[in-house]
Coordinates of C-alpha atoms and ligand atoms in Angstrom, one line a residue:
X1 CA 0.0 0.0 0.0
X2 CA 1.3 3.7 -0.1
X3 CA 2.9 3.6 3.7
X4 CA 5.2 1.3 2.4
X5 CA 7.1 4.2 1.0
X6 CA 6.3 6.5 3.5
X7 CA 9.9 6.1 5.5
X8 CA 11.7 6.3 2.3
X9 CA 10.1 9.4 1.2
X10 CA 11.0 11.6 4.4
X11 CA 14.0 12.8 3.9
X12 CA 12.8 13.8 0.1
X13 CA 12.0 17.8 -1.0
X14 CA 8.6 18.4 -1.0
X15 CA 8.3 18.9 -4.9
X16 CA 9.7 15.1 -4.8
X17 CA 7.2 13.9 -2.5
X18 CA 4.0 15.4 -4.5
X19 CA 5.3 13.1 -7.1
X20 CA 5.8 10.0 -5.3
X21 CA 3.8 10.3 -2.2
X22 CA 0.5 8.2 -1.2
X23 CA 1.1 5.3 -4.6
X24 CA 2.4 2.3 -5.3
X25 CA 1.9 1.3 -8.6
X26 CA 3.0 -2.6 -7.9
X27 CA -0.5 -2.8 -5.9
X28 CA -2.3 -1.4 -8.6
X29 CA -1.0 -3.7 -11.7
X30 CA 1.7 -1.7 -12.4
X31 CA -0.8 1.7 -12.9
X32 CA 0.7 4.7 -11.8
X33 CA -1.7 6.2 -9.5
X34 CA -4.1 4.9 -7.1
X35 CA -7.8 4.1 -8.8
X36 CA -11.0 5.2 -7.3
X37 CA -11.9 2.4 -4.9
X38 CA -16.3 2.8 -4.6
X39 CA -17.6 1.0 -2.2
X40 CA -19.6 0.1 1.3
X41 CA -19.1 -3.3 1.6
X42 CA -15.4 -5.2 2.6
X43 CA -15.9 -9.1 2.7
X44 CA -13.6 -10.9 4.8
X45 CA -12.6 -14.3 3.9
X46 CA -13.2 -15.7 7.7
X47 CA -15.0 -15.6 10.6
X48 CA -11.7 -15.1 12.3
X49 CA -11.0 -12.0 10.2
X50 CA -14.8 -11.1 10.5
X51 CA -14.7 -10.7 14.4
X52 CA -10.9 -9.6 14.8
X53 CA -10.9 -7.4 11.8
X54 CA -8.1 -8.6 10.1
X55 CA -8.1 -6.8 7.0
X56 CA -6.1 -3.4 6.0
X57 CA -10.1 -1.7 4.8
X58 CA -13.0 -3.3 6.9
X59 CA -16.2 -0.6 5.4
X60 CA -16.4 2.3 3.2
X61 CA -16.8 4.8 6.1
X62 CA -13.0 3.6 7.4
X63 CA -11.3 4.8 4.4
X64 CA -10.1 2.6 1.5
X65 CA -6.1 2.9 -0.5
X66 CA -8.1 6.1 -2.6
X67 CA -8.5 7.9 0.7
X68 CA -5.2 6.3 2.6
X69 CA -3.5 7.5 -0.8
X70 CA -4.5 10.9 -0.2
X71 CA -4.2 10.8 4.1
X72 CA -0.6 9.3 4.3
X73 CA 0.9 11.6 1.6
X74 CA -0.5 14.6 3.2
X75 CA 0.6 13.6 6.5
X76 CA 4.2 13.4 5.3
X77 CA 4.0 16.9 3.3
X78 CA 2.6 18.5 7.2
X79 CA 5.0 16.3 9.2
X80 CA 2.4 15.5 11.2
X81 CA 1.1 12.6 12.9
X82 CA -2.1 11.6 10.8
X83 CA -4.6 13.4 8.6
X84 CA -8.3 12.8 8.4
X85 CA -10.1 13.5 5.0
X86 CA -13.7 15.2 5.2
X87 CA -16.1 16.4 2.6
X88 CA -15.5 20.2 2.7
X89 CA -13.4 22.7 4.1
X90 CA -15.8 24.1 6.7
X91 CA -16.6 20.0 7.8
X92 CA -12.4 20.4 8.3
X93 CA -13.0 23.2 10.5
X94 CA -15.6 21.7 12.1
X95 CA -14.2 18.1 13.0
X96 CA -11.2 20.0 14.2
X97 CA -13.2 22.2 16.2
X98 CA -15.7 19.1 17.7
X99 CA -12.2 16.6 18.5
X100 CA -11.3 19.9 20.9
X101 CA -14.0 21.7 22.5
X102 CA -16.7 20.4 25.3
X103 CA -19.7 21.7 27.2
X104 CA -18.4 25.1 29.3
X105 CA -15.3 25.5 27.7
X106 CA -14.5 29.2 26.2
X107 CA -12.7 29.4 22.9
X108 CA -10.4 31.8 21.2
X109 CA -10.9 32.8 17.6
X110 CA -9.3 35.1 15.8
X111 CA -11.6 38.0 14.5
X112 CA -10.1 37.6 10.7
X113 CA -11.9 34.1 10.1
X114 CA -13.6 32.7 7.0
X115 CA -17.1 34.0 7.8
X116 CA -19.1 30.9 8.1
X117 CA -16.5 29.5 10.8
X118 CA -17.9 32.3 12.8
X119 CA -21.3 30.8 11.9
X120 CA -20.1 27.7 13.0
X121 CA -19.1 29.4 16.6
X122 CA -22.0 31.1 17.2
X123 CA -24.4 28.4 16.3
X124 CA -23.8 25.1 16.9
X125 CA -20.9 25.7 19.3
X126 CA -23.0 28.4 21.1
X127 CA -25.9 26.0 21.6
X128 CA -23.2 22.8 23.0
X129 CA -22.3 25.4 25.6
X130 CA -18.8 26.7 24.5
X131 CA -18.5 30.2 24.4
X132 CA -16.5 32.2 21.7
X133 CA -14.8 35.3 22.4
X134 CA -13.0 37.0 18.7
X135 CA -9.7 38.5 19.1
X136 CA -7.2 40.8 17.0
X137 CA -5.6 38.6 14.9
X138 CA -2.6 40.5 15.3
X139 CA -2.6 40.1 19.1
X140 CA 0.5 38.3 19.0
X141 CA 1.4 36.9 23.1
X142 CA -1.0 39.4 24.2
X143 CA -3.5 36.5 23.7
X144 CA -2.4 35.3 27.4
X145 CA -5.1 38.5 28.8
X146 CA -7.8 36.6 27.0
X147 CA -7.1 32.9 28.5
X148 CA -9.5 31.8 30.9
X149 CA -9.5 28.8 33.2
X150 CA -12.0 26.9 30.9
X151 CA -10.4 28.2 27.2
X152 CA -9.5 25.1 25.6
X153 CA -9.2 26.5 22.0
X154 CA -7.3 28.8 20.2
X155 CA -8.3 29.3 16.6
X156 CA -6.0 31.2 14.0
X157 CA -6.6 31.9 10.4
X158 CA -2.8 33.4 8.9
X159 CA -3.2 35.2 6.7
X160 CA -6.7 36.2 7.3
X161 CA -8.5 35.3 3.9
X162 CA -10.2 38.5 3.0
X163 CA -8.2 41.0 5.3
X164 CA -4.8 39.2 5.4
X165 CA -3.5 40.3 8.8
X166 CA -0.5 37.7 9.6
X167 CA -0.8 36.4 12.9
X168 CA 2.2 35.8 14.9
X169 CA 2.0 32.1 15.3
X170 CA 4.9 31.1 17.4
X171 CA 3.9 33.6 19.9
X172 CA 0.5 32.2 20.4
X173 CA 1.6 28.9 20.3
X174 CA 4.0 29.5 23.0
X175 CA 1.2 30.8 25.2
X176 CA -1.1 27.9 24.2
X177 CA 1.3 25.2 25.1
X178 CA 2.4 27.0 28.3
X179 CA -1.4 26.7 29.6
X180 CA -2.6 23.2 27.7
X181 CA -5.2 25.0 25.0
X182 CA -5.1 23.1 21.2
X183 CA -4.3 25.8 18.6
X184 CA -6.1 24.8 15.1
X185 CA -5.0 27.0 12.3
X186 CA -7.0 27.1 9.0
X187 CA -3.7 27.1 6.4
X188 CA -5.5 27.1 3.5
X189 CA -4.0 29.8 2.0
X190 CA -0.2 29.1 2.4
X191 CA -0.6 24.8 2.4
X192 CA 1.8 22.8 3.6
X193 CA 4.6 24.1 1.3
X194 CA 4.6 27.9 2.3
X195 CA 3.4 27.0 5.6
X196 CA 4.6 24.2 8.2
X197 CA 1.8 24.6 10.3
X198 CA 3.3 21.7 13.1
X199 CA 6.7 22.5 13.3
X200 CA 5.7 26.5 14.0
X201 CA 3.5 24.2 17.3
X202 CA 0.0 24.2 15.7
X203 CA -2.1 21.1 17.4
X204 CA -4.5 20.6 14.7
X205 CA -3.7 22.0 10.9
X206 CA -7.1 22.3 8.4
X207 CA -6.6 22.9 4.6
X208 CA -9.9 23.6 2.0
X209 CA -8.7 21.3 0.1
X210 CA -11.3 22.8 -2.3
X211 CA -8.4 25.4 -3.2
X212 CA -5.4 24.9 -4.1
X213 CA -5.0 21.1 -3.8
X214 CA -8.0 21.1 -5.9
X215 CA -6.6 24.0 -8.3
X216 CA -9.5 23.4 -10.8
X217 CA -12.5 24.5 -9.1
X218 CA -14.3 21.1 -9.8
X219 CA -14.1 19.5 -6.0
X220 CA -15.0 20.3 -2.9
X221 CA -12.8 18.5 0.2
X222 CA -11.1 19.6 3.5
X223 CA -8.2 17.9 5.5
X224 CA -7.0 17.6 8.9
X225 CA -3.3 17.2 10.1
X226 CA -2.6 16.7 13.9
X227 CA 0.5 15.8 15.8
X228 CA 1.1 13.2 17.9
X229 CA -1.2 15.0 20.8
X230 CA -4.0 15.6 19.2
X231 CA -4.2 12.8 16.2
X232 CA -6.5 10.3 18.5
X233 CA -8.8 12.8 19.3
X234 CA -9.5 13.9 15.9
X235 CA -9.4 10.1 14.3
X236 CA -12.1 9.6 16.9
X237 CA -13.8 12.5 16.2
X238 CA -14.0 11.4 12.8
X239 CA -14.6 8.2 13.0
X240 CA -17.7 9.0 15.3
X241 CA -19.0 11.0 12.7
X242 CA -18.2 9.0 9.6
X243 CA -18.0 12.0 7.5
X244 CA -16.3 10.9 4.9
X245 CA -15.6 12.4 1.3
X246 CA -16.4 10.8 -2.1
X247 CA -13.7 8.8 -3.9
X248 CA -13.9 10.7 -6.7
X249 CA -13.5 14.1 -5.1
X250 CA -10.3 12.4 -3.0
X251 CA -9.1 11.1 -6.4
X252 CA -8.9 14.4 -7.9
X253 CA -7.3 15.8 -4.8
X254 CA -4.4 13.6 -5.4
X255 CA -4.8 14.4 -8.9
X256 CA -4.4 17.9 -7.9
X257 CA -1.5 17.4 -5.2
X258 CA 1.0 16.4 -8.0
X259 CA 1.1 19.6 -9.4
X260 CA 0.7 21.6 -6.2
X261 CA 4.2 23.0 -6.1
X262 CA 4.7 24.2 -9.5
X263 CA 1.2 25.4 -9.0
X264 CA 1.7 27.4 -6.4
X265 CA 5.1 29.0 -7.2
X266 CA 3.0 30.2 -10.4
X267 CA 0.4 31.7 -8.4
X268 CA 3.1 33.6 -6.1
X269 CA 4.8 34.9 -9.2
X270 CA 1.5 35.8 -11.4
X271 CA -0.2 37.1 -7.7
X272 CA 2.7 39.4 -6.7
X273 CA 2.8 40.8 -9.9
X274 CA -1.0 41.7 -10.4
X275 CA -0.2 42.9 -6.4
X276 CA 2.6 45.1 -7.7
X277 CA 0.7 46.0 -10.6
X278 CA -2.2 47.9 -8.5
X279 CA -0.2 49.5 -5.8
X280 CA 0.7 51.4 -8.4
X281 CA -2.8 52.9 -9.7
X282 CA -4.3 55.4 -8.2
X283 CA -7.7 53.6 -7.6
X284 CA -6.0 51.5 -5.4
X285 CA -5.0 53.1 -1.8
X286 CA -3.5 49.8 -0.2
X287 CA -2.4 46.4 -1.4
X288 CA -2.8 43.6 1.4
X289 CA -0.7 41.4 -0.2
X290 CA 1.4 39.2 2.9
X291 CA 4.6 39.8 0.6
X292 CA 4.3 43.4 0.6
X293 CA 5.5 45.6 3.3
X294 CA 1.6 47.4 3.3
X295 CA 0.3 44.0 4.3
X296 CA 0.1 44.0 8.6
X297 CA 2.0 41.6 9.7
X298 CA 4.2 41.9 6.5
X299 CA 7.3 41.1 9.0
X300 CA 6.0 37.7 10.6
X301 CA 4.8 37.1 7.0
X302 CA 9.2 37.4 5.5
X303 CA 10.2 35.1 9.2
X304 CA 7.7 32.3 9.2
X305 CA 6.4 31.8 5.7
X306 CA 8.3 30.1 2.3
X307 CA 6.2 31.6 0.0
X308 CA 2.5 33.4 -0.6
X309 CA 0.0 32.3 -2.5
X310 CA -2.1 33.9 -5.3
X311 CA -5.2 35.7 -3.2
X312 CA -5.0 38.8 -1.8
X313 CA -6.7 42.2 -1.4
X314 CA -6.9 45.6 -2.4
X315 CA -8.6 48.9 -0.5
X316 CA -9.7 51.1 -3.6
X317 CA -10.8 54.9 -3.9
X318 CA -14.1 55.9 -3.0
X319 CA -16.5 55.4 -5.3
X320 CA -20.0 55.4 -6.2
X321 CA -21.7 51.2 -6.0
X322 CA -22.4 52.2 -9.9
X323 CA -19.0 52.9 -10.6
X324 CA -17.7 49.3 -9.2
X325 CA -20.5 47.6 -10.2
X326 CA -19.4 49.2 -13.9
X327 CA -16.1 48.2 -13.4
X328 CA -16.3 44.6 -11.9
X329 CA -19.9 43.5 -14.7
X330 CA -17.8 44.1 -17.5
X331 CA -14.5 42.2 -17.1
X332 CA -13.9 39.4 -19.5
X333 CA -11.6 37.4 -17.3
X334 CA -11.8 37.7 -13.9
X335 CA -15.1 35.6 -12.9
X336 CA -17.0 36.7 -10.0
X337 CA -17.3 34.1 -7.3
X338 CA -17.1 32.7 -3.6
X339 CA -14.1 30.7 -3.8
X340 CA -9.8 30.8 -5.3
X341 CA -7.4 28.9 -6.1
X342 CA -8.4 27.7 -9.1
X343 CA -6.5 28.1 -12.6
X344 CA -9.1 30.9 -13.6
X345 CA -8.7 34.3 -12.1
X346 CA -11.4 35.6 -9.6
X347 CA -12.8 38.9 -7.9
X348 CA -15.2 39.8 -5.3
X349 CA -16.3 42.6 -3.5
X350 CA -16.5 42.3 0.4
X351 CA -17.3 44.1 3.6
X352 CA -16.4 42.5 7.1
X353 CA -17.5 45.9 9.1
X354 CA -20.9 44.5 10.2
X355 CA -19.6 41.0 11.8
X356 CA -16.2 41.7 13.0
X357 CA -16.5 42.2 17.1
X358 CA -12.6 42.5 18.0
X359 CA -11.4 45.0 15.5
X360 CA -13.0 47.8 13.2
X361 CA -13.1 47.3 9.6
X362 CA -14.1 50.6 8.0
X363 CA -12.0 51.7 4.5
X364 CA -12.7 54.3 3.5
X365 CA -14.1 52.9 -0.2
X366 CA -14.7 49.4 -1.3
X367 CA -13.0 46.3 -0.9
X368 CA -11.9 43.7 -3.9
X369 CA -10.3 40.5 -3.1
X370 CA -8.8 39.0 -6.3
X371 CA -7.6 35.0 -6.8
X372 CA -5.1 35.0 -9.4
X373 CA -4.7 32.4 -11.6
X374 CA -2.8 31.2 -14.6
X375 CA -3.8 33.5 -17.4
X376 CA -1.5 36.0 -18.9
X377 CA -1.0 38.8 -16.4
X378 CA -0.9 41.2 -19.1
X379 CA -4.2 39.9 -20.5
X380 CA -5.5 40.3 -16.3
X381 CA -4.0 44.0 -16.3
X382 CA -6.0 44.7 -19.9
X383 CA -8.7 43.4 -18.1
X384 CA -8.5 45.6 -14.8
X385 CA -7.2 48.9 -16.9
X386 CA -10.8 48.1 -19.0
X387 CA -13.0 48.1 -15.7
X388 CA -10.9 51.1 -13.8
X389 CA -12.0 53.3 -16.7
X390 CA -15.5 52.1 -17.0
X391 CA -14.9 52.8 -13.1
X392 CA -14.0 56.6 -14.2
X393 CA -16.7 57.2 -16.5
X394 CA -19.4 56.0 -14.4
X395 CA -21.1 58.3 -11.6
Ligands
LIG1 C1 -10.0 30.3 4.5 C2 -11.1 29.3 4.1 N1 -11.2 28.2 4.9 C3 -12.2 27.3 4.7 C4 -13.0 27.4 3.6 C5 -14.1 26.4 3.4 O1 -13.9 25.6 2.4 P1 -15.1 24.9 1.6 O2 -15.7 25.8 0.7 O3 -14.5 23.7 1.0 O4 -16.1 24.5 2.7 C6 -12.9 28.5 2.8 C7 -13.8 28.7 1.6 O5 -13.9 29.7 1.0 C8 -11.9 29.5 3.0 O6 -11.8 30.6 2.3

């Protein structure tokens, strides 16, 4: 099966591992990646096996070599201690959340969340008994004020996905250790490869797998890494649960994984300079762009990080809601929709002011968060130039 590599690949770069991680063609006939295994059922050949469970996949709902494929190589690109796969990435958030939390514990969360983790908080957390309190993401060791007797969480979400404050993760992890809370970061936007979320002392690591591993917009999936603390919990949590993905959606996740890197370094290049590219127009005021020094937590972003993916934000001008809804109607390439890190590029428009409890989000115009992907960048900058000027001509 695919863990029989798994100790010769851990010494391997991580652009090696994509490749050879989570297969082994001599189990599949000589095929070179893993197949979609469908199924419910596992027969066993024995009673004994039957009552002692003596096979390596005993029902659908435990996993199979598609979803081992996917769990062991991802393990090895976290260096963590186990992975769980789950249908989305909010059921990653949430698994990760439900392994950690109980009635009458108080959790931390940082205020710059993806918005329906919030929901998640003040829903069905709120109504098991744990209480939620937000905090500046850019709290940094200050965090320890917040801690109470009963917090057993501390959530972190680097950089924040619309805003992109960078959270000072050692710092908090630090603090968390020292008093016995599980940090659970949401890494989606760095993965594994500009990110090691474990060895920077992160319990519980979540990636939308819908984004980047996906990189075609075609899947939805989230994953869970955990270290050697925290893995039971969460394999139990999971397992109590049995929420468990597709085949087909895990099959194009490792699909997806083997191109990761070069991916990624595309999306850095083709992001920064689209980033670059606006903080130079003068309908732009600020770039929130981790790589750039405008970005807060720019700093944290240049010691912790290897890289930065292809989403980030910009502040624009004021300006009328005909003018942007002139400018952002008529572009040709960027789409307009919920999700990134696809191959196509993306925009939206978006407003945290009336949610955000910890800190104030008021710019003084609107707000455009814009996934970059793989076209040409001067065809993207055509495009922008296009809608800036229907921007200007429009009252
Ligand atoms: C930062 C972040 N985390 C988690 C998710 C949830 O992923 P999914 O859409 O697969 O539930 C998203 C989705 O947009 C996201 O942006």
């Amino acid at each position: 099966m695919a863990d029989k590599k798994a100790n010769s690949l851990k010494n391997l770069k991580s652009r090696t591992k994509l490749v050879h991680a989570g297969r082994a063609p001599s189990d599949q006939y000589g095929f070179v990646n893993t197949p979609i295994y469908r199924g419910s059922t596992v027969l066993f050949p024995s009673l004994d096996a039957l009552m002692h469970r003596r096979m390596p996949f005993t029902y659908g709902t435990q996993g199979s070599p598609t979803t081992q494929s996917l769990e062991t190589a991802w393990t090895d690109l976290c260096g963590a201690a186990g992975t769980v796969i789950v249908p989305t990435g909010l059921a990653a958030i949430a698994v990760a959340f439900l392994a950690a939390v109980k009635a009458g514990d108080h959790i931390l969360v940082s205020d710059s969340v993806y918005r329906p983790n919030r929901n998640f908080c003040d829903t069905i957390l709120k109504r098991m008994g744990v209480e939620t309190t937000y905090y500046e993401p850019l709290i940094g060791a200050g965090i320890e004020a917040l801690i109470r007797p009963n917090t057993s969480v501390i959530f972190l979400e680097t950089p924040g996905s619309q805003t992109f404050e960078i959270q000072d993760i050692p710092a908090i992890a630090a603090v968390a250790r020292a008093k016995n809370i599980c940090t659970i970061l949401d890494n989606t936007w760095a993965t594994p490869l500009f990110f090691q979320a474990h060895a920077f002392g992160i319990d519980m690591s979540l990636e939308a797998g819908t984004k980047y591993l996906s990189g075609h917009s075609d899947l939805l999936l989230g994953l869970v890494s955990a270290n050697e603390s925290w893995y039971p919990a969460l394999q139990a949590t999971y397992d109590a649960f049995a929420m468990c993905p597709g085949p087909e959606d895990v099959f194009l996740a490792l699909r997806g994984m083997r191109s990761l890197e070069l991916r990624l370094h595309e999306a850095q290049r083709q992001g920064l300079a689209m980033a670059e590219w606006l903080s130079t127009r003068k309908e732009v005021i600020q770039v929130l762009h981790p790589a750039l020094p405008a970005c807060p937590g720019h700093e944290i972003w240049k010691r912790d990080f290897r890289g930065a993916s292809g989403l980030f934000s910009v502040l624009l001008a004021p300006c009328s809601q005909n003018a942007l809804a002139a400018m952002l109607d008529g572009l040709e390439l960027f789409g307009m929709g919920y999700s990134w890190g696809g191959f196509e590029s993306l925009v939206i428009p978006f407003d945290c002011g009336s949610y955000r409890t910890a800190t104030a989000w008021a710019p003084p115009g609107p707000a455009l968060r814009f996934s970059i992907g793989l076209e040409d960048v001067e065809d993207l900058k055509a495009d922008l130039e296009a809608g800036f000027e229907r921007m200007r001509l429009t009252p």
